[in-house]
Short mmCIF file of C-alpha atoms in Angstrom, two decimals:
data_model
loop_
_atom_site.label_atom_id
_atom_site.label_comp_id
_atom_site.label_asym_id
_atom_site.label_seq_id
_atom_site.Cartn_x
_atom_site.Cartn_y
_atom_site.Cartn_z
CA MET G 429 21.18 5.01 -5.24
CA ARG G 430 19.13 7.98 -5.41
CA ALA G 431 18.07 9.58 -8.61
CA GLN G 432 20.46 12.53 -9.11
CA VAL G 433 18.29 15.32 -11.11
CA GLY G 434 20.92 18.14 -11.71
CA ARG G 435 19.81 21.45 -12.97
CA PRO G 436 17.44 20.70 -16.32
CA ARG G 437 15.80 23.94 -18.05
CA ALA G 438 12.89 22.17 -18.92
CA LEU G 439 11.01 19.03 -17.58
CA LEU G 440 8.94 16.41 -20.05
CA VAL G 441 7.10 13.82 -18.78
CA VAL G 442 5.60 11.67 -22.12
CA ALA G 443 2.69 9.42 -20.69
CA PRO G 444 1.22 6.82 -22.70
CA HIS G 445 -2.30 7.29 -21.26
CA PRO G 446 -3.64 10.09 -19.09
CA ASP G 447 -2.85 9.24 -15.40
CA ASP G 448 0.77 7.59 -16.50
CA GLU G 449 2.00 11.28 -15.99
CA ALA G 450 1.04 11.07 -12.09
CA ILE G 451 1.97 7.07 -12.10
CA ALA G 452 5.39 7.99 -13.09
CA ALA G 453 6.18 11.43 -11.88
CA HIS G 454 4.09 13.17 -9.60
CA ALA G 455 7.04 14.21 -6.79
CA LEU G 456 9.89 14.40 -9.62
CA ILE G 457 7.24 17.27 -11.06
CA THR G 458 6.30 18.94 -8.25
CA ARG G 459 9.42 19.38 -7.03
CA LEU G 460 11.43 21.10 -10.28
CA ALA G 461 8.22 22.69 -10.94
CA ARG G 462 8.48 24.61 -7.58
CA ARG G 463 12.15 25.20 -8.16
CA GLY G 464 11.01 26.82 -11.28
CA THR G 465 11.42 24.17 -14.07
CA ARG G 466 9.40 24.46 -17.07
CA ALA G 467 7.72 21.10 -16.84
CA ALA G 468 5.17 19.84 -19.99
CA VAL G 469 3.44 16.66 -20.30
CA LEU G 470 2.98 14.62 -23.70
CA VAL G 471 -0.38 12.20 -23.23
CA VAL G 472 -0.06 9.90 -26.45
CA SER G 473 -2.93 8.04 -26.67
CA ASP G 474 -6.85 9.20 -25.38
CA GLY G 475 -7.78 6.95 -23.09
CA ALA G 476 -10.99 5.69 -24.98
CA ALA G 477 -9.94 1.90 -24.11
CA SER G 478 -10.58 1.32 -19.97
CA HIS G 479 -14.16 1.06 -20.61
CA PRO G 480 -15.60 -0.47 -24.38
CA GLY G 481 -18.66 -1.45 -22.38
CA SER G 482 -20.09 1.43 -20.78
CA ARG G 483 -22.80 2.92 -22.08
CA ALA G 484 -22.61 5.40 -19.40
CA TRP G 485 -19.23 6.53 -20.48
CA PRO G 486 -19.24 6.60 -24.22
CA ARG G 487 -15.99 7.03 -25.71
CA ALA G 488 -16.10 10.83 -26.43
CA ARG G 489 -17.36 11.57 -22.95
CA LEU G 490 -15.20 9.48 -21.68
CA VAL G 491 -11.96 11.16 -23.70
CA ARG G 492 -13.00 14.30 -22.29
CA GLU G 493 -13.05 13.37 -18.63
CA ARG G 494 -9.51 11.79 -18.94
CA ARG G 495 -8.29 15.07 -20.08
CA ARG G 496 -9.66 16.75 -17.13
CA GLU G 497 -8.78 14.66 -14.53
CA THR G 498 -5.00 15.52 -15.84
CA ARG G 499 -5.27 18.56 -16.44
CA ARG G 500 -7.16 19.10 -13.06
CA VAL G 501 -4.49 16.58 -10.98
CA MET G 502 -1.21 18.86 -13.02
CA ARG G 503 -2.69 22.05 -12.01
CA ARG G 504 -2.10 21.35 -8.74
CA ILE G 505 1.37 20.80 -8.97
CA GLY G 506 2.04 23.47 -11.51
CA VAL G 507 1.79 22.49 -15.09
CA ALA G 508 -0.50 24.57 -16.28
CA ALA G 509 -2.98 23.26 -19.24
CA GLY G 510 -1.43 24.72 -21.68
CA ALA G 511 1.67 23.13 -21.47
CA ILE G 512 -0.24 19.23 -21.42
CA THR G 513 -0.64 18.21 -25.10
CA PHE G 514 -2.97 15.06 -26.12
CA LEU G 515 -2.00 13.51 -29.39
CA ASP G 516 -5.33 11.54 -29.28
CA LEU G 517 -4.16 8.44 -30.65
CA PRO G 518 -5.95 5.36 -30.39
CA ASP G 519 -5.37 3.95 -26.85
CA GLY G 520 -4.40 0.24 -26.73
CA ARG G 521 -3.53 0.27 -30.44
CA LEU G 522 0.16 2.74 -30.51
CA ALA G 523 1.69 -0.13 -32.02
CA ASP G 524 -0.54 0.52 -34.84
CA HIS G 525 0.46 4.74 -35.20
CA ALA G 526 4.81 3.94 -34.13
CA ALA G 527 5.64 6.52 -36.92
CA ALA G 528 2.57 9.11 -35.50
CA VAL G 529 4.04 8.39 -31.23
CA ARG G 530 7.70 9.27 -32.63
CA ARG G 531 6.77 12.40 -34.21
CA GLY G 532 4.91 13.82 -31.80
CA VAL G 533 7.74 13.26 -29.35
CA GLY G 534 9.94 14.72 -31.04
CA ARG G 535 7.79 17.35 -31.42
CA ALA G 536 7.88 17.88 -27.67
CA VAL G 537 11.40 17.63 -27.40
CA ALA G 538 12.29 20.11 -30.45
CA ALA G 539 9.31 22.63 -28.28
CA LEU G 540 11.63 22.64 -24.81
CA PRO G 541 15.05 23.96 -23.87
CA ALA G 542 18.01 22.51 -23.52
CA PRO G 543 18.80 21.22 -21.09
CA LEU G 544 16.07 19.08 -20.77
CA LEU G 545 15.38 16.14 -18.81
CA ALA G 546 12.51 13.32 -20.35
CA LEU G 547 10.81 10.71 -19.11
CA ALA G 548 9.21 7.85 -20.90
CA PRO G 549 8.47 4.31 -20.02
CA SER G 550 10.61 1.39 -19.36
CA ILE G 551 10.90 -0.44 -22.57
CA GLY G 552 10.36 -3.69 -20.55
CA ASP G 553 6.85 -2.44 -19.57
CA ALA G 554 4.52 -4.94 -19.70
CA HIS G 555 2.41 -2.91 -21.64
CA PRO G 556 2.08 -2.34 -25.20
CA ASP G 557 1.56 0.86 -25.83
CA HIS G 558 4.15 1.64 -23.28
CA ARG G 559 6.51 -0.46 -25.14
CA VAL G 560 5.87 1.83 -27.96
CA VAL G 561 6.19 4.80 -26.84
CA ALA G 562 9.54 4.02 -24.66
CA ALA G 563 10.75 3.33 -28.61
CA ALA G 564 10.25 6.75 -29.34
CA ALA G 565 12.38 8.52 -26.74
CA ARG G 566 14.88 8.91 -29.47
CA PRO G 567 18.57 9.88 -28.46
CA ARG G 568 19.26 14.59 -29.39
CA PRO G 569 22.00 16.88 -27.99
CA GLY G 570 21.35 18.31 -24.77
CA VAL G 571 17.98 15.95 -24.04
CA ARG G 572 18.56 13.10 -20.65
CA TRP G 573 16.28 10.66 -21.16
CA TRP G 574 15.06 8.98 -18.03
CA ARG G 575 12.89 5.31 -18.40
CA TYR G 576 10.15 5.16 -15.88
CA PRO G 577 8.17 1.54 -14.50
CA VAL G 578 4.95 1.52 -14.89
CA TRP G 579 2.97 -1.53 -15.40
CA PRO G 580 2.68 -4.22 -13.49
CA ALA G 581 2.30 -1.82 -10.78
CA GLY G 582 5.22 -1.56 -8.52
CA GLN G 583 7.64 -3.17 -10.76
CA GLN G 584 11.49 -3.16 -10.40
CA LEU G 585 13.43 -1.47 -12.40
CA ARG G 586 17.09 -2.93 -13.62
CA GLY G 587 19.72 0.06 -12.94
CA ALA G 588 16.92 2.20 -11.21
CA ARG G 589 17.66 5.19 -9.18
CA ALA G 590 15.60 6.42 -6.77
CA LEU G 591 13.93 9.63 -6.05
CA PRO G 592 12.37 9.17 -2.05
CA LEU G 593 9.63 10.81 -1.63
CA SER G 594 8.55 11.89 1.91
CA ALA G 595 5.56 11.26 4.00
CA GLN G 596 3.71 14.02 2.58
CA GLU G 597 4.56 13.41 -0.68
CA ARG G 598 3.88 10.61 -1.05
CA LEU G 599 0.38 11.34 0.31
CA ALA G 600 -0.20 13.65 -2.17
CA LYS G 601 0.62 11.63 -4.95
CA ARG G 602 -1.89 8.99 -3.85
CA HIS G 603 -4.56 11.64 -3.33
CA ALA G 604 -3.52 12.69 -6.96
CA ILE G 605 -3.53 9.48 -8.74
CA ARG G 606 -7.27 8.72 -7.03
CA GLY G 607 -8.47 11.96 -8.89
CA TYR G 608 -8.70 10.09 -12.16
CA ARG G 609 -11.44 8.85 -11.24
CA THR G 610 -12.33 7.41 -14.34
CA GLN G 611 -9.77 4.49 -13.60
CA ALA G 612 -9.94 4.37 -10.04
CA GLY G 613 -13.71 3.29 -9.34
CA ARG G 614 -15.90 5.91 -11.02
CA ILE G 615 -17.50 3.62 -13.92
CA THR G 616 -19.80 0.77 -12.74
CA ASP G 617 -21.60 -0.21 -15.54
CA ASP G 618 -18.93 -2.38 -17.47
CA PRO G 619 -17.71 -5.58 -15.68
CA ARG G 620 -15.13 -5.48 -18.00
CA GLY G 621 -13.71 -2.11 -17.50
CA PHE G 622 -10.55 -1.00 -16.09
CA ALA G 623 -10.21 0.10 -12.48
CA MET G 624 -6.97 0.21 -10.00
CA THR G 625 -7.42 -1.70 -6.96
CA ALA G 626 -6.64 -0.57 -3.69
CA HIS G 627 -3.26 -2.23 -3.85
CA GLN G 628 -1.87 -1.22 -7.12
CA ILE G 629 -2.42 2.75 -6.07
CA ARG G 630 -0.39 1.42 -2.73
CA ALA G 631 2.17 -0.04 -5.24
CA PHE G 632 1.77 3.25 -7.84
CA SER G 633 2.39 5.51 -4.47
CA ARG G 634 5.26 4.41 -2.71
CA PRO G 635 7.67 5.69 -0.93
CA ARG G 636 10.18 6.65 -4.18
CA GLU G 637 10.02 6.87 -7.51
CA LEU G 638 12.41 4.74 -9.91
CA PHE G 639 13.93 5.79 -12.70
CA ALA G 640 16.93 5.13 -14.80
CA ALA G 641 19.47 6.52 -17.83
CA ALA G 642 18.13 5.93 -20.48
CA ALA G 643 21.31 3.28 -22.37
CA ALA G 644 22.62 5.25 -25.22
CA ARG G 645 21.39 3.82 -29.02
#
């Protein structure tokens, strides 16, 4: 079944890490921004844990670059730098900062007009940081929460509806994901560091974006 977007006044994408916003909803953000919907992104973690063994990319440099990557990719689809908020909580340890995550998400939601369409990860995502962020998506009048799948790449999502992507949208999304270059092979001096494989990038840029309405609590 197709996702029914409706006509929200604003869109908020809550991303556990810098790049999840594009993986989750690159095409949806693009469409709504072109329609004039106010689009905002909240990046929860600092993204510093992907290459802990890199000498060329110490924490401060990596955090700065991951911010630049998010701003660059989002700017190209209509999300200004001022509409992106970075909470800078510790990557990989969001469970230790769950209260701060909830406060940050609550502030981001309160700052946007209703009706608001807000996106957060699936509560069943395999990454523990994603599950912490998912738990912070609380019901609120005037807000529709949608869940999105991220990890593992290409997973399905129970109860999901699809936003079909055109060939052009899919190509643009794949290019955007590769634009997060620190996560796509740019950093080569940490053998234990994370790098998206070609298979994962293809899975992240499949022919549809999946969203499931969050269950009321």
